[in-house]
Amino acid sequence: YDQSILISGESGAGKTETTKIIMRFLAQIGNVKMNNEDGGNDSLGEVQRKVLQTNPILDAIGNARTVRNDNSSRFGKYVRLLFDHSGELRGASLNTFLLETTRVVRQQASERNFHIFYMICTEQDEQRRSQYHIKQPHSYDYLILCGGALDRRDGVRDDTLYTTFLRSLEVLGAKEKTVDGLLRTVMAVLTVGNSSFSTHTNSAGDVVMNIDAENMTLLNQVSELLGVECDALIRVLTTRSMTVNGEEFTVTLREEQAAEMKDIFAKTLYRTMFEWMIGFLNGTLRQDSNSNYPIDTCGKIGLLDIFGFECLQQNSLEQLLINYANEHLQQQYDATMIEAEQLLYVE
């Protein structure tokens, strides 16, 4: 029979770490063949290793330091582990929801952005640093403007996490082009956050956009990282199109509108990268490459790990949805347990 495990609790209670422990336990007991060729991996097979290697990647792109927790999940995830009739782990799948994209452009005081932004700044290869235009974390507005912290309180080093992150991608079979595209996207988000625009109104009453040399350099770097034309990028960030009576017009945004559009662009770019990475992980976890076992006949054990209830100094709509979902799940858990207790007394 299919089973699900709901892991709940307030922020910092240990839900994510508990999920990892359960996943490792299920991966180990799901290796019925006990393949001991890789002794350093606790006798884990190909699928088992891949399932566990998703954790460092999800932590990097979906977790961040909050006021209460240095490795808080800023998204919810449902992991399905697929077992055949003998109990062998044959594959897995991931579903995610409610990624906190507002964190990309704004954080509470003493909090951090997503871990990956700080991790990539520890890159040691000078060629990569030059190629991706990597600077120190304090150089990026999206990491410091809101009084965000740059370090972690739990002693975990970003350079160590970065090495583990790249190794996990390698284990999961990510090609060099895939890793390159991922790192380019992360740096494009950080770099575009440093750009700014100014406008003035000409004698005809039209809004004119001004982009100085420094900001043009930043936009050229972003377009280079994303592999798009710089003119096309500028149009996206500084104009909007509207249709009146079947005729299309291009309107230049005002300074504050362009700043808002820049933040929307960064959040959308990050969310797209996150969703693409989930698709990549699902593709690699689908099934053991050496097995032809039909996945549709597998039994399933589901793990639901949702971010904890948290009340911040400034709560966004996303935080409201997070707290509502958390309360609803806790209510479901309480109702189930109370009903089970009542049945015991009835019997």
mmCIF file of C-alpha atoms in Angstrom, residues 91-230:
data_model
loop_
_atom_site.group_PDB
_atom_site.id
_atom_site.type_symbol
_atom_site.label_atom_id
_atom_site.label_comp_id
_atom_site.label_asym_id
_atom_site.label_seq_id
_atom_site.Cartn_x
_atom_site.Cartn_y
_atom_site.Cartn_z
ATOM 1 C CA GLY A 91 13.204 5.682 -8.574
ATOM 2 C CA ALA A 92 11.840 8.897 -7.112
ATOM 3 C CA SER A 93 10.054 12.104 -8.041
ATOM 4 C CA LEU A 94 9.863 15.632 -6.635
ATOM 5 C CA ASN A 95 7.007 18.105 -6.474
ATOM 6 C CA THR A 96 7.650 21.608 -5.126
ATOM 7 C CA PHE A 97 5.384 24.533 -4.327
ATOM 8 C CA LEU A 98 5.338 28.052 -2.893
ATOM 9 C CA LEU A 99 8.939 29.075 -3.614
ATOM 10 C CA GLU A 100 9.565 32.339 -1.743
ATOM 11 C CA THR A 101 10.710 34.361 -4.756
ATOM 12 C CA THR A 102 10.433 37.724 -2.963
ATOM 13 C CA ARG A 103 13.568 36.704 -1.040
ATOM 14 C CA VAL A 104 15.581 37.070 -4.257
ATOM 15 C CA VAL A 105 15.230 40.863 -4.179
ATOM 16 C CA ARG A 106 14.421 41.587 -0.533
ATOM 17 C CA GLN A 107 15.124 40.004 2.870
ATOM 18 C CA GLN A 108 14.382 40.898 6.463
ATOM 19 C CA ALA A 109 17.198 42.378 8.550
ATOM 20 C CA SER A 110 19.655 39.699 9.754
ATOM 21 C CA GLU A 111 18.423 37.233 7.121
ATOM 22 C CA ARG A 112 20.138 35.982 3.968
ATOM 23 C CA ASN A 113 19.149 35.417 0.384
ATOM 24 C CA PHE A 114 19.175 31.859 -0.995
ATOM 25 C CA HIS A 115 22.402 29.997 -0.135
ATOM 26 C CA ILE A 116 23.486 29.577 -3.759
ATOM 27 C CA PHE A 117 24.201 33.306 -4.132
ATOM 28 C CA TYR A 118 26.810 33.256 -1.353
ATOM 29 C CA MET A 119 28.160 29.860 -2.368
ATOM 30 C CA ILE A 120 28.980 30.922 -5.920
ATOM 31 C CA CYS A 121 30.916 33.922 -4.582
ATOM 32 C CA THR A 122 33.419 31.458 -3.058
ATOM 33 C CA GLU A 123 34.394 30.129 -6.510
ATOM 34 C CA GLN A 124 38.200 29.674 -6.509
ATOM 35 C CA ASP A 125 38.791 29.205 -10.232
ATOM 36 C CA GLU A 126 39.954 32.595 -11.554
ATOM 37 C CA GLN A 127 38.824 31.784 -15.079
ATOM 38 C CA ARG A 128 35.305 31.063 -13.857
ATOM 39 C CA ARG A 129 35.279 34.185 -11.688
ATOM 40 C CA SER A 130 36.189 36.275 -14.710
ATOM 41 C CA GLN A 131 33.838 34.420 -17.046
ATOM 42 C CA TYR A 132 30.835 34.816 -14.718
ATOM 43 C CA HIS A 133 31.844 38.293 -13.407
ATOM 44 C CA ILE A 134 31.888 37.030 -9.796
ATOM 45 C CA LYS A 135 32.588 39.509 -6.975
ATOM 46 C CA GLN A 136 32.382 39.326 -3.192
ATOM 47 C CA PRO A 137 28.882 39.096 -1.610
ATOM 48 C CA HIS A 138 29.013 42.633 -0.200
ATOM 49 C CA SER A 139 29.219 43.936 -3.785
ATOM 50 C CA TYR A 140 25.674 42.881 -4.665
ATOM 51 C CA ASP A 141 22.616 44.978 -3.817
ATOM 52 C CA TYR A 142 20.307 41.975 -3.611
ATOM 53 C CA LEU A 143 22.436 40.656 -0.731
ATOM 54 C CA ILE A 144 22.971 43.796 1.357
ATOM 55 C CA LEU A 145 20.439 46.555 0.618
ATOM 56 C CA CYS A 146 17.838 45.403 3.157
ATOM 57 C CA GLY A 147 20.341 44.912 5.969
ATOM 58 C CA GLY A 148 20.747 41.222 5.216
ATOM 59 C CA ALA A 149 23.488 39.146 6.827
ATOM 60 C CA LEU A 150 26.378 37.710 4.793
ATOM 61 C CA ASP A 151 27.378 34.766 6.991
ATOM 62 C CA ARG A 152 25.760 31.856 8.807
ATOM 63 C CA ARG A 153 25.500 31.472 12.581
ATOM 64 C CA ASP A 154 25.751 27.671 12.556
ATOM 65 C CA GLY A 155 29.399 27.576 11.428
ATOM 66 C CA VAL A 156 28.643 26.003 8.035
ATOM 67 C CA ARG A 157 30.979 27.362 5.344
ATOM 68 C CA ASP A 158 29.643 28.467 1.966
ATOM 69 C CA ASP A 159 32.760 27.251 0.143
ATOM 70 C CA THR A 160 32.272 23.741 1.557
ATOM 71 C CA LEU A 161 28.622 23.779 0.501
ATOM 72 C CA TYR A 162 29.618 24.974 -2.977
ATOM 73 C CA THR A 163 32.037 22.062 -3.427
ATOM 74 C CA THR A 164 29.361 19.610 -2.266
ATOM 75 C CA PHE A 165 26.819 21.237 -4.576
ATOM 76 C CA LEU A 166 29.023 20.830 -7.664
ATOM 77 C CA ARG A 167 29.887 17.240 -6.678
ATOM 78 C CA SER A 168 26.190 16.401 -6.328
ATOM 79 C CA LEU A 169 25.499 17.742 -9.813
ATOM 80 C CA GLU A 170 28.304 15.549 -11.121
ATOM 81 C CA VAL A 171 26.923 12.443 -9.390
ATOM 82 C CA LEU A 172 23.497 13.154 -10.893
ATOM 83 C CA GLY A 173 25.012 13.255 -14.357
ATOM 84 C CA ALA A 174 24.783 16.987 -15.025
ATOM 85 C CA LYS A 175 26.799 17.879 -18.122
ATOM 86 C CA GLU A 176 29.237 20.778 -18.170
ATOM 87 C CA LYS A 177 26.800 22.793 -20.280
ATOM 88 C CA THR A 178 24.065 22.266 -17.683
ATOM 89 C CA VAL A 179 26.253 23.432 -14.804
ATOM 90 C CA ASP A 180 27.453 26.396 -16.860
ATOM 91 C CA GLY A 181 23.880 27.482 -17.615
ATOM 92 C CA LEU A 182 22.885 27.175 -13.970
ATOM 93 C CA LEU A 183 25.803 29.268 -12.691
ATOM 94 C CA ARG A 184 25.300 31.870 -15.431
ATOM 95 C CA THR A 185 21.656 32.282 -14.432
ATOM 96 C CA VAL A 186 22.529 32.727 -10.748
ATOM 97 C CA MET A 187 25.111 35.397 -11.586
ATOM 98 C CA ALA A 188 22.734 37.125 -14.014
ATOM 99 C CA VAL A 189 20.250 37.574 -11.146
ATOM 100 C CA LEU A 190 22.911 39.073 -8.857
ATOM 101 C CA THR A 191 24.342 41.320 -11.567
ATOM 102 C CA VAL A 192 21.036 42.733 -12.804
ATOM 103 C CA GLY A 193 20.242 43.646 -9.201
ATOM 104 C CA ASN A 194 23.086 46.198 -9.256
ATOM 105 C CA SER A 195 21.699 48.034 -12.297
ATOM 106 C CA SER A 196 19.609 51.173 -12.021
ATOM 107 C CA PHE A 197 17.891 53.594 -14.388
ATOM 108 C CA SER A 198 17.023 57.268 -14.467
ATOM 109 C CA THR A 199 14.519 59.104 -16.637
ATOM 110 C CA HIS A 200 13.631 62.629 -17.708
ATOM 111 C CA THR A 201 10.776 64.153 -19.655
ATOM 112 C CA ASN A 202 11.652 65.887 -22.932
ATOM 113 C CA SER A 203 10.019 68.965 -24.408
ATOM 114 C CA ALA A 204 7.377 66.819 -26.115
ATOM 115 C CA GLY A 205 6.345 65.334 -22.800
ATOM 116 C CA ASP A 206 7.784 61.906 -23.545
ATOM 117 C CA VAL A 207 9.674 59.880 -20.948
ATOM 118 C CA VAL A 208 13.310 59.315 -21.947
ATOM 119 C CA MET A 209 15.417 56.580 -20.344
ATOM 120 C CA ASN A 210 18.980 57.367 -19.304
ATOM 121 C CA ILE A 211 21.527 54.572 -18.912
ATOM 122 C CA ASP A 212 25.022 55.661 -17.897
ATOM 123 C CA ALA A 213 28.250 53.830 -18.777
ATOM 124 C CA GLU A 214 28.435 51.927 -15.476
ATOM 125 C CA ASN A 215 24.926 50.538 -15.793
ATOM 126 C CA MET A 216 25.429 49.777 -19.487
ATOM 127 C CA THR A 217 28.440 47.657 -18.501
ATOM 128 C CA LEU A 218 26.282 45.747 -16.006
ATOM 129 C CA LEU A 219 23.555 45.161 -18.582
ATOM 130 C CA ASN A 220 26.113 43.965 -21.105
ATOM 131 C CA GLN A 221 27.371 41.469 -18.509
ATOM 132 C CA VAL A 222 23.819 40.236 -17.848
ATOM 133 C CA SER A 223 23.087 39.811 -21.558
ATOM 134 C CA GLU A 224 26.392 37.977 -21.991
ATOM 135 C CA LEU A 225 25.588 35.640 -19.093
ATOM 136 C CA LEU A 226 22.131 34.879 -20.467
ATOM 137 C CA GLY A 227 23.196 34.707 -24.108
ATOM 138 C CA VAL A 228 20.751 37.379 -25.302
ATOM 139 C CA GLU A 229 21.111 40.683 -27.151
ATOM 140 C CA CYS A 230 21.693 43.611 -24.809
#
